[in-house]
XYZ file of C-alpha atoms in Angstrom:
269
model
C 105.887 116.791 97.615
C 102.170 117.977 99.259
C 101.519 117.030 102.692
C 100.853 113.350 102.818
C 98.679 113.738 106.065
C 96.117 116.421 103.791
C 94.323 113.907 102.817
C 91.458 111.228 102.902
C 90.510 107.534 102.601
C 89.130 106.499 98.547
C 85.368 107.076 98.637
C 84.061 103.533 97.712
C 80.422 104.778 97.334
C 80.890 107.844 95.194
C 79.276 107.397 91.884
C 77.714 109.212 89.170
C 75.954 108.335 85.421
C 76.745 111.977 84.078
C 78.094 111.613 80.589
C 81.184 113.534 81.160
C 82.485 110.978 83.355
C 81.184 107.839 81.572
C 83.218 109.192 78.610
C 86.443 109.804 80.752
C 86.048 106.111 81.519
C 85.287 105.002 78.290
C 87.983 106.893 76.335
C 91.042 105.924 79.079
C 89.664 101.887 78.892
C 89.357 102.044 75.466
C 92.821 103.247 75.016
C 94.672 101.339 77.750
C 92.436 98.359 78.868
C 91.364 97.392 75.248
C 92.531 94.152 76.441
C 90.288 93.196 79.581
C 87.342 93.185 76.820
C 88.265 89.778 76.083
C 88.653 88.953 80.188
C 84.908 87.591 79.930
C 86.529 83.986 77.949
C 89.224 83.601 80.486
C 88.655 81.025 83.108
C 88.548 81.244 87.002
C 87.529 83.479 89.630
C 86.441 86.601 88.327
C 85.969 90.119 90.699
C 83.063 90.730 92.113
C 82.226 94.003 90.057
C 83.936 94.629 86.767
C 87.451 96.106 86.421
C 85.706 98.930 84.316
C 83.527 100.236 87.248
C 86.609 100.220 89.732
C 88.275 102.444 87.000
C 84.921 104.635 87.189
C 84.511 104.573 90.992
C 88.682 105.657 91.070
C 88.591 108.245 88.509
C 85.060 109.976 89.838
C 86.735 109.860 93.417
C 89.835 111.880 92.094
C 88.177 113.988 90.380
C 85.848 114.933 93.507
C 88.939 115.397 95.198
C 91.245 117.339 93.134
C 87.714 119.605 92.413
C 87.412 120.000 95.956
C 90.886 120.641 96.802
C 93.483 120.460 94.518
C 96.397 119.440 97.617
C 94.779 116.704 99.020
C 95.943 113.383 98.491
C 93.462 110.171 98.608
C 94.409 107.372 100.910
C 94.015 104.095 99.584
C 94.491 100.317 100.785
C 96.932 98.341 98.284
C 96.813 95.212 99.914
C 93.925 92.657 99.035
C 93.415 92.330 103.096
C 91.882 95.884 102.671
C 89.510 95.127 99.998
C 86.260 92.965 100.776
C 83.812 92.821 98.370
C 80.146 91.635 98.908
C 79.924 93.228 102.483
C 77.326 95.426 103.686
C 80.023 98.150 103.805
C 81.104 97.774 99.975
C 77.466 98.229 98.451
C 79.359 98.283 94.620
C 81.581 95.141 95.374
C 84.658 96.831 94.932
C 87.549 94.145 95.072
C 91.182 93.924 95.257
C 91.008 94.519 91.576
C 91.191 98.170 92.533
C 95.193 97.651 93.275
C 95.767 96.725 89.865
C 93.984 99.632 88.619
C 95.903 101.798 90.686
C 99.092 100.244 89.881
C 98.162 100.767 86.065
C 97.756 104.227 86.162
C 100.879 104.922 88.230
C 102.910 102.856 85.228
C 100.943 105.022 82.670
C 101.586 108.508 84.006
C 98.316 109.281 85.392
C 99.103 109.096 89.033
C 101.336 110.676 91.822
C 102.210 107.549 94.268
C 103.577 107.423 97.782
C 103.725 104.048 99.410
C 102.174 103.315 103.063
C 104.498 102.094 105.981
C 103.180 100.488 109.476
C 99.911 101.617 110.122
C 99.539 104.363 107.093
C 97.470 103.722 104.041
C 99.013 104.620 100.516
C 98.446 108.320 99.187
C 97.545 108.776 95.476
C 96.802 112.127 93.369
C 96.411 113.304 89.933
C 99.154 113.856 88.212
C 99.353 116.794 85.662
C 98.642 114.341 82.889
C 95.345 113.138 84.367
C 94.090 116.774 85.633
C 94.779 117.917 81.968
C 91.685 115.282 81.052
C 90.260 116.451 84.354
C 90.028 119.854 83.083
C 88.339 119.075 80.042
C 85.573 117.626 82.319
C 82.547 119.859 82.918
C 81.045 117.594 85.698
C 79.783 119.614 88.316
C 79.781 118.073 91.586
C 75.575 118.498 92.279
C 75.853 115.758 89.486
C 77.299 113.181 91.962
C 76.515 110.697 94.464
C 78.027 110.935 97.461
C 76.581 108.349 99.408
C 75.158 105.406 96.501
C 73.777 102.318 98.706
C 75.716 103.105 101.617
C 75.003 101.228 104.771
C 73.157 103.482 107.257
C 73.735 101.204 110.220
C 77.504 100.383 110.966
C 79.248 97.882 113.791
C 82.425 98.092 114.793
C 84.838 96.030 116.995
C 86.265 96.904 120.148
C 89.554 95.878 121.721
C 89.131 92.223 122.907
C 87.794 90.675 119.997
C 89.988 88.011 118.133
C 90.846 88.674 114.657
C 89.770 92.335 114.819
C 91.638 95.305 115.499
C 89.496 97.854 117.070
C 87.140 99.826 114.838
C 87.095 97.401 112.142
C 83.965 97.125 110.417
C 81.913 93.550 111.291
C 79.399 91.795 109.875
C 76.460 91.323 111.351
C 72.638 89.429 111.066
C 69.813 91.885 110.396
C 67.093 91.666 113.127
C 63.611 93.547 113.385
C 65.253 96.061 115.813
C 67.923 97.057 113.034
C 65.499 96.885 110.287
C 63.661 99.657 112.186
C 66.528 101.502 112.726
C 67.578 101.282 109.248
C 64.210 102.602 107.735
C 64.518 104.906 110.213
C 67.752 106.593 108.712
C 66.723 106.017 105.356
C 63.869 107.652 105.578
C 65.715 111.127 107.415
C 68.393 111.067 104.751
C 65.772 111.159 102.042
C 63.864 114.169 103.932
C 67.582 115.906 104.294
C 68.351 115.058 100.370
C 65.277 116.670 99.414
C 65.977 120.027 101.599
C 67.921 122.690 101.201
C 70.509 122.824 104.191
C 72.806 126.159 104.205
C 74.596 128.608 106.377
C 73.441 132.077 105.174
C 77.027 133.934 106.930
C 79.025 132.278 104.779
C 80.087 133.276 100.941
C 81.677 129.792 99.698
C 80.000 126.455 99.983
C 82.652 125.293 103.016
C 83.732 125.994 106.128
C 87.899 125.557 106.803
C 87.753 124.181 110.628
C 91.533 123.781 113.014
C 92.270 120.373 113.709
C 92.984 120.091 116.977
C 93.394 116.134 117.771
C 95.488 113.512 116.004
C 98.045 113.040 113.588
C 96.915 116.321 111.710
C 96.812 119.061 114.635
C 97.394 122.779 113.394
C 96.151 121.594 109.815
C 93.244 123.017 108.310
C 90.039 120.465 107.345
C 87.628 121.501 105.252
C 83.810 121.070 105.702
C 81.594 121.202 102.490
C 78.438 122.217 103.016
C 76.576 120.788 100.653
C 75.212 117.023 99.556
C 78.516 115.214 100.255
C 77.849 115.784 103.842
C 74.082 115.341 103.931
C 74.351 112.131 105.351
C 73.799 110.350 108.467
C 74.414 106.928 109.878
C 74.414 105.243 113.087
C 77.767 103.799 114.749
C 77.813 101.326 117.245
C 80.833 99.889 118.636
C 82.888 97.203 120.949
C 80.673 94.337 118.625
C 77.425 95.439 121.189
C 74.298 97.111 119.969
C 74.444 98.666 123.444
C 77.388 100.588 122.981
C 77.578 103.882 121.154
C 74.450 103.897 118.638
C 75.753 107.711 117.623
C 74.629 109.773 114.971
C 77.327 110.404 112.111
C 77.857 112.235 109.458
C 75.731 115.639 108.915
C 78.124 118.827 108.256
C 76.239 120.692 111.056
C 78.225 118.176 113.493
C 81.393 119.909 112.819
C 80.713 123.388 112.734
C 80.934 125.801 115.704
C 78.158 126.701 117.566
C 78.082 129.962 116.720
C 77.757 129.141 113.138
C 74.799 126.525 113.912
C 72.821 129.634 114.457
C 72.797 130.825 110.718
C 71.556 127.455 109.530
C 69.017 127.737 107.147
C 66.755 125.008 106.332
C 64.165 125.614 102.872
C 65.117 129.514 103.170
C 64.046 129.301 107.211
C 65.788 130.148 110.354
């Protein structure tokens, strides 16, 4: 088995309309969910986005991954506490449904599984069956959205609040102050979508950077330098708007400093 600690927590904001995708989707739902198309007559509560887009947001996200690097796993929440739908932090209402998915294509073959203990998440990867179809798939990854309707100003908790563990993600009232900060960000992360941000010393799109603090030390992250990590938010933390307020996010943040230097913005120094 890979390394359970290369790896990273499900993307819930990835998303793409490219037609190689949508007809991944289409042709595994079709041939194992042909069922759920008949889930519209069934009474009670029903998710709050469609088990076929969870199936979409999960398949795009593995495919990212095993694209990007082939040995990392994907860490993923399969308890329903982990998934909240309609939040500001779930912009595609992504629900608990996701576990069944999950749990679906482990039964049919299409996943590798590991199951979390204590305070680590589950790891899942692509199994040889599903990068077979993944193979097939001519999506390149300009085609995707790394970042669709993510929140650009984030909360967190600290240590004394009650029913929080610290750095859980809280809800919060928008005020004119955060709606200024918000356009604010929005408006930056359009300018830095429509630029073209590179390091002109380098000869592949990434940078492989030693971790040198938790869990992971003496493993080797990699930072892609390109529109996955053209994105910045805000982060403010112990439940305060005076506390942290940070900018998040950009690749430039985690390159050395002697590497900042051959940043090119539009073709410029």
């Amino acid at each position: 088995m890979r390394n359970l600690n290369h790896s990273r927590q499900l993307d819930v904001h990835v998303w793409s309309d490219h037609i190689e995708i949508n007809s991944l989707v289409d042709e595994l739902w079709l041939r194992f969910w042909s069922d759920e198309n008949s889930e519209i007559k069934r009474r009670g509560p029903k998710p709050k986005a469609p088990k076929k887009k969870h199936l979409k947001v999960l398949l795009l996200d593995l495919y990212v991954c095993w694209k990007s690097d082939p040995s990392m796993y994907l860490a993923v929440h399969m308890s329903k506490s982990g998934w909240k739908a309609n939040t500001r932090y779930n912009a595609l209402n992504l629900s608990s449904q996701m576990i069944k998915i999950i749990k679906r294509l482990i039964a049919l073959g299409f996943l590798e599984f590991a199951k979390g203990y204590e305070s680590k998440l589950s790891r899942i990867a692509p199994s040889q069956k599903l990068t077979l179809l993944f193979e097939k798939t001519n999506l390149n990854l300009s085609k995707v959205s790394f970042h669709h309707e993510e929140e650009v100003i984030v909360l967190k908790a600290g240590d004394n609040l009650e029913g929080y563990d610290r750095g859980d993600l809280l809800k919060y009232e928008d005020t004119l102050a955060v709606t200024k900060m918000r356009d604010l960000l929005e408006r930056y992360n359009a300018l830095l979508r429509a630029s073209h941000l590179d390091i002109c010393s380098i000869e592949e799109p990434y940078v492989d950077r030693l971790v040198t603090k938790g869990e992971r030390v003496g493993d080797s992250a990699r930072i892609h330098i390109d529109n996955r990590n053209v994105f910045v938010k805000r982060v403010f933390n112990n439940n305060s708007w005076e506390r942290g307020g940070r900018f998040y996010g950009g690749w430039w943040q985690y390159i050395n400093k002697d590497m900042r230097s051959d940043i090119m913005i539009n073709g410029k120094p």
